[in-house]
Amino acid sequence: MPKAANYWLIKSEPDVFSFDDLLNSPGQCTLWDGVRNYQARNYMRDGMKCGDKVLFYHSNCQPPAVVGIAEVVREAYPDPSQFDPESKYFDAKASPEKPRWLAVDVKALSKLKRPVSLAALKQEPELAGLKLLQRGNRLSVMPLEHKDFVKIVAMAEQSP
DNA sequence: GCCAACGTTGGC
DNA sequence: GCCAACGTTGGC
C-alpha cells in the first residue's frame, strides 16, 4: 500500500521564474534549484516524493498569489548550481563530494482558473493553519495539509 | 522604498 | 556557545 501523496507549497518570484515559465519549459518540467535555506532543504530531502502535489505561489509581486499546480517528478539530488562559480547560487563551501544543497524536479500539471491571492487566503477561516500565513514565514518550500490543498484549488474554481 | 522577521556569520 | 552585526525575504 503506497503512502498517500504529500502536498507542498513552493514560492517563486514571477520576475525570476513564473508558472508560465514552467509551462513553457521542455516537458513543462524544471529543476527546482537555488533553495538556500536548511529547513526548506530538509523538507525537500526528507519529505518530497515523486507524485507529491505542489501549489506554485508567486511572491514579491502584485498580487502575491497561488497560481498553479505542479508535481514532484524527481526526488532530491545535489543542486548543480552550488558548484557553478558563474551561478548566483554558487556556494564555495559545497563540493560534489560534500554537497550542501538539493534540488528536485517539478512538472506543471495545471494553471489555476484564476489566481488565489494572499489576501483571499487570509480571509478564509478554514485556512488559518496554513504555514504560509504564519508569522514571519519566509520558507520557499513548505508542507501543506491535504485539506488546505483541496480548499485552495476549490477557491480557484469559484467566481470572484 | 520601508521595515519586520528571520537566518547566518564570525569574533570572543 | 553566545550574541551582535549583517544579509535576505517578502508584504505593504
PDB file of C-alpha atoms (C1' of nucleotides) in Angstrom:
ATOM      1  CA  MET A   1       0.000   0.000   0.000  1.00  0.00           C
ATOM      2  CA  PRO A   2       1.766   3.144  -1.148  1.00  0.00           C
ATOM      3  CA  LYS A   3       1.832   6.061   1.216  1.00  0.00           C
ATOM      4  CA  ALA A   4      -0.560   8.817   0.270  1.00  0.00           C
ATOM      5  CA  ALA A   5       0.955  11.747  -1.574  1.00  0.00           C
ATOM      6  CA  ASN A   6       2.188  14.735   0.348  1.00  0.00           C
ATOM      7  CA  TYR A   7       1.361  18.299  -0.509  1.00  0.00           C
ATOM      8  CA  TRP A   8       3.667  21.284  -0.702  1.00  0.00           C
ATOM      9  CA  LEU A   9       3.736  24.944  -1.495  1.00  0.00           C
ATOM     10  CA  ILE A  10       6.694  26.423  -3.313  1.00  0.00           C
ATOM     11  CA  LYS A  11       7.380  30.109  -3.832  1.00  0.00           C
ATOM     12  CA  SER A  12       8.850  31.807  -6.812  1.00  0.00           C
ATOM     13  CA  GLU A  13       9.226  35.390  -7.819  1.00  0.00           C
ATOM     14  CA  PRO A  14       7.459  35.621 -11.165  1.00  0.00           C
ATOM     15  CA  ASP A  15      10.073  38.089 -12.425  1.00  0.00           C
ATOM     16  CA  VAL A  16      12.635  35.343 -11.958  1.00  0.00           C
ATOM     17  CA  PHE A  17      10.615  32.244 -12.787  1.00  0.00           C
ATOM     18  CA  SER A  18       6.851  32.219 -13.167  1.00  0.00           C
ATOM     19  CA  PHE A  19       4.340  29.429 -13.548  1.00  0.00           C
ATOM     20  CA  ASP A  20       4.057  30.368 -17.214  1.00  0.00           C
ATOM     21  CA  ASP A  21       7.811  29.878 -17.492  1.00  0.00           C
ATOM     22  CA  LEU A  22       7.285  26.393 -16.117  1.00  0.00           C
ATOM     23  CA  LEU A  23       4.510  25.728 -18.628  1.00  0.00           C
ATOM     24  CA  ASN A  24       6.873  26.858 -21.384  1.00  0.00           C
ATOM     25  CA  SER A  25       9.730  24.674 -20.198  1.00  0.00           C
ATOM     26  CA  PRO A  26      10.515  21.450 -22.052  1.00  0.00           C
ATOM     27  CA  GLY A  27       8.079  18.843 -20.788  1.00  0.00           C
ATOM     28  CA  GLN A  28       6.555  21.537 -18.531  1.00  0.00           C
ATOM     29  CA  CYS A  29       9.317  20.450 -16.203  1.00  0.00           C
ATOM     30  CA  THR A  30      12.198  22.169 -14.485  1.00  0.00           C
ATOM     31  CA  LEU A  31      14.825  21.643 -11.890  1.00  0.00           C
ATOM     32  CA  TRP A  32      13.844  23.464  -8.732  1.00  0.00           C
ATOM     33  CA  ASP A  33      17.191  24.867  -7.667  1.00  0.00           C
ATOM     34  CA  GLY A  34      18.536  27.769  -5.661  1.00  0.00           C
ATOM     35  CA  VAL A  35      16.982  26.758  -2.357  1.00  0.00           C
ATOM     36  CA  ARG A  36      19.483  28.050   0.206  1.00  0.00           C
ATOM     37  CA  ASN A  37      17.662  27.547   3.451  1.00  0.00           C
ATOM     38  CA  TYR A  38      18.299  24.472   5.554  1.00  0.00           C
ATOM     39  CA  GLN A  39      14.742  23.994   6.706  1.00  0.00           C
ATOM     40  CA  ALA A  40      13.431  24.175   3.159  1.00  0.00           C
ATOM     41  CA  ARG A  41      16.219  21.857   2.018  1.00  0.00           C
ATOM     42  CA  ASN A  42      15.296  19.332   4.678  1.00  0.00           C
ATOM     43  CA  TYR A  43      11.697  19.328   3.535  1.00  0.00           C
ATOM     44  CA  MET A  44      12.930  18.568   0.035  1.00  0.00           C
ATOM     45  CA  ARG A  45      15.305  15.881   1.270  1.00  0.00           C
ATOM     46  CA  ASP A  46      13.060  14.148   3.777  1.00  0.00           C
ATOM     47  CA  GLY A  47       9.574  14.821   2.558  1.00  0.00           C
ATOM     48  CA  MET A  48       9.238  15.373  -1.151  1.00  0.00           C
ATOM     49  CA  LYS A  49       8.414  12.247  -3.074  1.00  0.00           C
ATOM     50  CA  CYS A  50       7.625  11.640  -6.707  1.00  0.00           C
ATOM     51  CA  GLY A  51       3.953  12.249  -7.308  1.00  0.00           C
ATOM     52  CA  ASP A  52       3.580  14.765  -4.491  1.00  0.00           C
ATOM     53  CA  LYS A  53       1.409  17.692  -5.468  1.00  0.00           C
ATOM     54  CA  VAL A  54       2.740  21.219  -5.243  1.00  0.00           C
ATOM     55  CA  LEU A  55       0.997  24.564  -5.227  1.00  0.00           C
ATOM     56  CA  PHE A  56       3.013  27.180  -7.087  1.00  0.00           C
ATOM     57  CA  TYR A  57       2.979  30.562  -5.373  1.00  0.00           C
ATOM     58  CA  HIS A  58       4.111  33.883  -6.797  1.00  0.00           C
ATOM     59  CA  SER A  59       5.862  36.036  -4.215  1.00  0.00           C
ATOM     60  CA  ASN A  60       7.240  39.553  -4.297  1.00  0.00           C
ATOM     61  CA  CYS A  61       4.705  40.664  -6.857  1.00  0.00           C
ATOM     62  CA  GLN A  62       1.310  42.254  -7.090  1.00  0.00           C
ATOM     63  CA  PRO A  63      -0.726  40.461  -6.019  1.00  0.00           C
ATOM     64  CA  PRO A  64       1.081  37.622  -4.319  1.00  0.00           C
ATOM     65  CA  ALA A  65      -0.975  34.521  -5.151  1.00  0.00           C
ATOM     66  CA  VAL A  66      -1.167  30.794  -5.706  1.00  0.00           C
ATOM     67  CA  VAL A  67      -1.267  30.393  -9.462  1.00  0.00           C
ATOM     68  CA  GLY A  68      -0.809  26.770 -10.427  1.00  0.00           C
ATOM     69  CA  ILE A  69      -0.442  23.117  -9.571  1.00  0.00           C
ATOM     70  CA  ALA A  70       2.699  21.093 -10.150  1.00  0.00           C
ATOM     71  CA  GLU A  71       4.013  17.673  -9.268  1.00  0.00           C
ATOM     72  CA  VAL A  72       7.329  16.346  -7.995  1.00  0.00           C
ATOM     73  CA  VAL A  73       8.865  14.203 -10.733  1.00  0.00           C
ATOM     74  CA  ARG A  74      12.370  13.698  -9.363  1.00  0.00           C
ATOM     75  CA  GLU A  75      13.300  13.442  -5.719  1.00  0.00           C
ATOM     76  CA  ALA A  76      16.102  15.390  -4.056  1.00  0.00           C
ATOM     77  CA  TYR A  77      19.546  15.354  -5.642  1.00  0.00           C
ATOM     78  CA  PRO A  78      22.511  17.727  -5.336  1.00  0.00           C
ATOM     79  CA  ASP A  79      21.682  21.161  -6.727  1.00  0.00           C
ATOM     80  CA  PRO A  80      24.206  21.681  -9.550  1.00  0.00           C
ATOM     81  CA  SER A  81      24.149  25.472  -9.193  1.00  0.00           C
ATOM     82  CA  GLN A  82      26.060  25.280  -5.907  1.00  0.00           C
ATOM     83  CA  PHE A  83      29.145  24.065  -7.809  1.00  0.00           C
ATOM     84  CA  ASP A  84      28.961  26.656 -10.575  1.00  0.00           C
ATOM     85  CA  PRO A  85      31.095  29.737  -9.907  1.00  0.00           C
ATOM     86  CA  GLU A  86      29.098  31.600 -12.536  1.00  0.00           C
ATOM     87  CA  SER A  87      25.829  30.999 -10.733  1.00  0.00           C
ATOM     88  CA  LYS A  88      24.421  33.409  -8.225  1.00  0.00           C
ATOM     89  CA  TYR A  89      23.653  30.314  -6.158  1.00  0.00           C
ATOM     90  CA  PHE A  90      27.315  29.261  -6.092  1.00  0.00           C
ATOM     91  CA  ASP A  91      28.453  28.079  -2.677  1.00  0.00           C
ATOM     92  CA  ALA A  92      32.213  27.874  -2.178  1.00  0.00           C
ATOM     93  CA  LYS A  93      31.726  25.659   0.840  1.00  0.00           C
ATOM     94  CA  ALA A  94      29.976  22.983  -1.182  1.00  0.00           C
ATOM     95  CA  SER A  95      31.722  20.341  -3.243  1.00  0.00           C
ATOM     96  CA  PRO A  96      30.434  17.428  -5.326  1.00  0.00           C
ATOM     97  CA  GLU A  97      31.808  15.146  -2.612  1.00  0.00           C
ATOM     98  CA  LYS A  98      30.040  17.112   0.102  1.00  0.00           C
ATOM     99  CA  PRO A  99      27.036  18.849  -1.425  1.00  0.00           C
ATOM    100  CA  ARG A 100      25.139  21.222   0.840  1.00  0.00           C
ATOM    101  CA  TRP A 101      22.092  21.993  -1.259  1.00  0.00           C
ATOM    102  CA  LEU A 102      19.478  19.953  -3.024  1.00  0.00           C
ATOM    103  CA  ALA A 103      17.135  20.335  -5.932  1.00  0.00           C
ATOM    104  CA  VAL A 104      14.064  18.460  -7.067  1.00  0.00           C
ATOM    105  CA  ASP A 105      12.383  18.377 -10.447  1.00  0.00           C
ATOM    106  CA  VAL A 106       8.848  19.670 -10.719  1.00  0.00           C
ATOM    107  CA  LYS A 107       6.389  19.446 -13.567  1.00  0.00           C
ATOM    108  CA  ALA A 108       3.426  21.714 -14.194  1.00  0.00           C
ATOM    109  CA  LEU A 109       0.071  19.966 -14.002  1.00  0.00           C
ATOM    110  CA  SER A 110      -2.374  22.803 -14.491  1.00  0.00           C
ATOM    111  CA  LYS A 111      -2.730  26.519 -14.160  1.00  0.00           C
ATOM    112  CA  LEU A 112      -5.470  27.617 -11.798  1.00  0.00           C
ATOM    113  CA  LYS A 113      -8.535  29.042 -13.489  1.00  0.00           C
ATOM    114  CA  ARG A 114      -7.823  32.195 -11.557  1.00  0.00           C
ATOM    115  CA  PRO A 115      -5.092  33.013  -9.042  1.00  0.00           C
ATOM    116  CA  VAL A 116      -5.896  32.713  -5.357  1.00  0.00           C
ATOM    117  CA  SER A 117      -4.379  35.798  -3.802  1.00  0.00           C
ATOM    118  CA  LEU A 118      -2.690  36.022  -0.450  1.00  0.00           C
ATOM    119  CA  ALA A 119      -5.473  38.386   0.608  1.00  0.00           C
ATOM    120  CA  ALA A 120      -8.091  35.769  -0.292  1.00  0.00           C
ATOM    121  CA  LEU A 121      -6.184  33.092   1.627  1.00  0.00           C
ATOM    122  CA  LYS A 122      -6.099  35.324   4.689  1.00  0.00           C
ATOM    123  CA  GLN A 123      -9.832  35.854   4.539  1.00  0.00           C
ATOM    124  CA  GLU A 124     -10.617  32.161   4.645  1.00  0.00           C
ATOM    125  CA  PRO A 125     -11.069  30.918   8.232  1.00  0.00           C
ATOM    126  CA  GLU A 126     -10.558  27.291   7.163  1.00  0.00           C
ATOM    127  CA  LEU A 127      -7.020  28.166   6.118  1.00  0.00           C
ATOM    128  CA  ALA A 128      -5.980  29.702   9.412  1.00  0.00           C
ATOM    129  CA  GLY A 129      -3.413  26.924   9.927  1.00  0.00           C
ATOM    130  CA  LEU A 130      -1.706  27.498   6.609  1.00  0.00           C
ATOM    131  CA  LYS A 131       2.040  27.747   7.101  1.00  0.00           C
ATOM    132  CA  LEU A 132       2.227  30.465   4.500  1.00  0.00           C
ATOM    133  CA  LEU A 133       0.076  32.692   6.687  1.00  0.00           C
ATOM    134  CA  GLN A 134       2.026  32.193   9.849  1.00  0.00           C
ATOM    135  CA  ARG A 135       4.140  34.978  11.162  1.00  0.00           C
ATOM    136  CA  GLY A 136       7.464  35.537   9.555  1.00  0.00           C
ATOM    137  CA  ASN A 137       7.312  32.521   7.310  1.00  0.00           C
ATOM    138  CA  ARG A 138       9.821  33.073   4.580  1.00  0.00           C
ATOM    139  CA  LEU A 139      10.439  29.469   3.581  1.00  0.00           C
ATOM    140  CA  SER A 140      10.427  28.887  -0.137  1.00  0.00           C
ATOM    141  CA  VAL A 141       9.337  25.256   0.325  1.00  0.00           C
ATOM    142  CA  MET A 142       6.770  24.320   2.918  1.00  0.00           C
ATOM    143  CA  PRO A 143       4.419  21.434   3.601  1.00  0.00           C
ATOM    144  CA  LEU A 144       0.717  21.803   3.032  1.00  0.00           C
ATOM    145  CA  GLU A 145      -2.153  19.892   4.538  1.00  0.00           C
ATOM    146  CA  HIS A 146      -4.308  17.909   2.150  1.00  0.00           C
ATOM    147  CA  LYS A 147      -7.449  19.755   3.220  1.00  0.00           C
ATOM    148  CA  ASP A 148      -5.778  23.094   2.560  1.00  0.00           C
ATOM    149  CA  PHE A 149      -4.634  21.961  -0.866  1.00  0.00           C
ATOM    150  CA  VAL A 150      -8.174  20.916  -1.723  1.00  0.00           C
ATOM    151  CA  LYS A 151      -9.609  24.147  -0.347  1.00  0.00           C
ATOM    152  CA  ILE A 152      -7.262  26.413  -2.273  1.00  0.00           C
ATOM    153  CA  VAL A 153      -7.869  24.550  -5.519  1.00  0.00           C
ATOM    154  CA  ALA A 154     -11.614  24.856  -4.899  1.00  0.00           C
ATOM    155  CA  MET A 155     -11.244  28.599  -4.278  1.00  0.00           C
ATOM    156  CA  ALA A 156      -9.651  28.946  -7.702  1.00  0.00           C
ATOM    157  CA  GLU A 157     -12.750  27.427  -9.268  1.00  0.00           C
ATOM    158  CA  GLN A 158     -15.185  29.777  -7.569  1.00  0.00           C
ATOM    159  CA  SER A 159     -16.263  33.005  -9.194  1.00  0.00           C
ATOM    160  CA  PRO A 160     -14.671  36.021  -7.543  1.00  0.00           C
TER     161      PRO A 160
ATOM    162  C1'  DG B   1      11.332  52.084  -0.504  1.00  0.00           C
ATOM    163  C1'  DC B   2      10.351  50.708   4.192  1.00  0.00           C
ATOM    164  C1'  DC B   3      10.559  47.611   7.719  1.00  0.00           C
ATOM    165  C1'  DA B   4       9.556  43.318  10.448  1.00  0.00           C
ATOM    166  C1'  DA B   5      11.111  38.874  10.993  1.00  0.00           C
ATOM    167  C1'  DC B   6      14.260  35.729  10.455  1.00  0.00           C
ATOM    168  C1'  DG B   7      18.726  33.119   9.273  1.00  0.00           C
ATOM    169  C1'  DT B   8      23.731  33.204   9.033  1.00  0.00           C
ATOM    170  C1'  DT B   9      28.277  34.610  10.243  1.00  0.00           C
ATOM    171  C1'  DG B  10      32.102  35.308  12.963  1.00  0.00           C
ATOM    172  C1'  DG B  11      34.505  37.357  16.994  1.00  0.00           C
ATOM    173  C1'  DC B  12      35.185  36.296  21.518  1.00  0.00           C
TER     174       DC B  12
ATOM    175  C1'  DG C   1      28.207  28.583  22.846  1.00  0.00           C
ATOM    176  C1'  DC C   2      26.713  33.390  22.982  1.00  0.00           C
ATOM    177  C1'  DC C   3      25.286  37.272  20.642  1.00  0.00           C
ATOM    178  C1'  DA C   4      25.799  41.461  17.746  1.00  0.00           C
ATOM    179  C1'  DA C   5      26.033  42.646  13.139  1.00  0.00           C
ATOM    180  C1'  DC C   6      24.648  41.856   8.817  1.00  0.00           C
ATOM    181  C1'  DG C   7      22.001  39.992   4.855  1.00  0.00           C
ATOM    182  C1'  DT C   8      17.657  38.341   2.900  1.00  0.00           C
ATOM    183  C1'  DT C   9      12.779  37.715   2.249  1.00  0.00           C
ATOM    184  C1'  DG C  10       8.612  39.466   1.120  1.00  0.00           C
ATOM    185  C1'  DG C  11       4.330  42.034   2.295  1.00  0.00           C
ATOM    186  C1'  DC C  12       2.802  46.509   2.158  1.00  0.00           C
TER     187       DC C  12
END
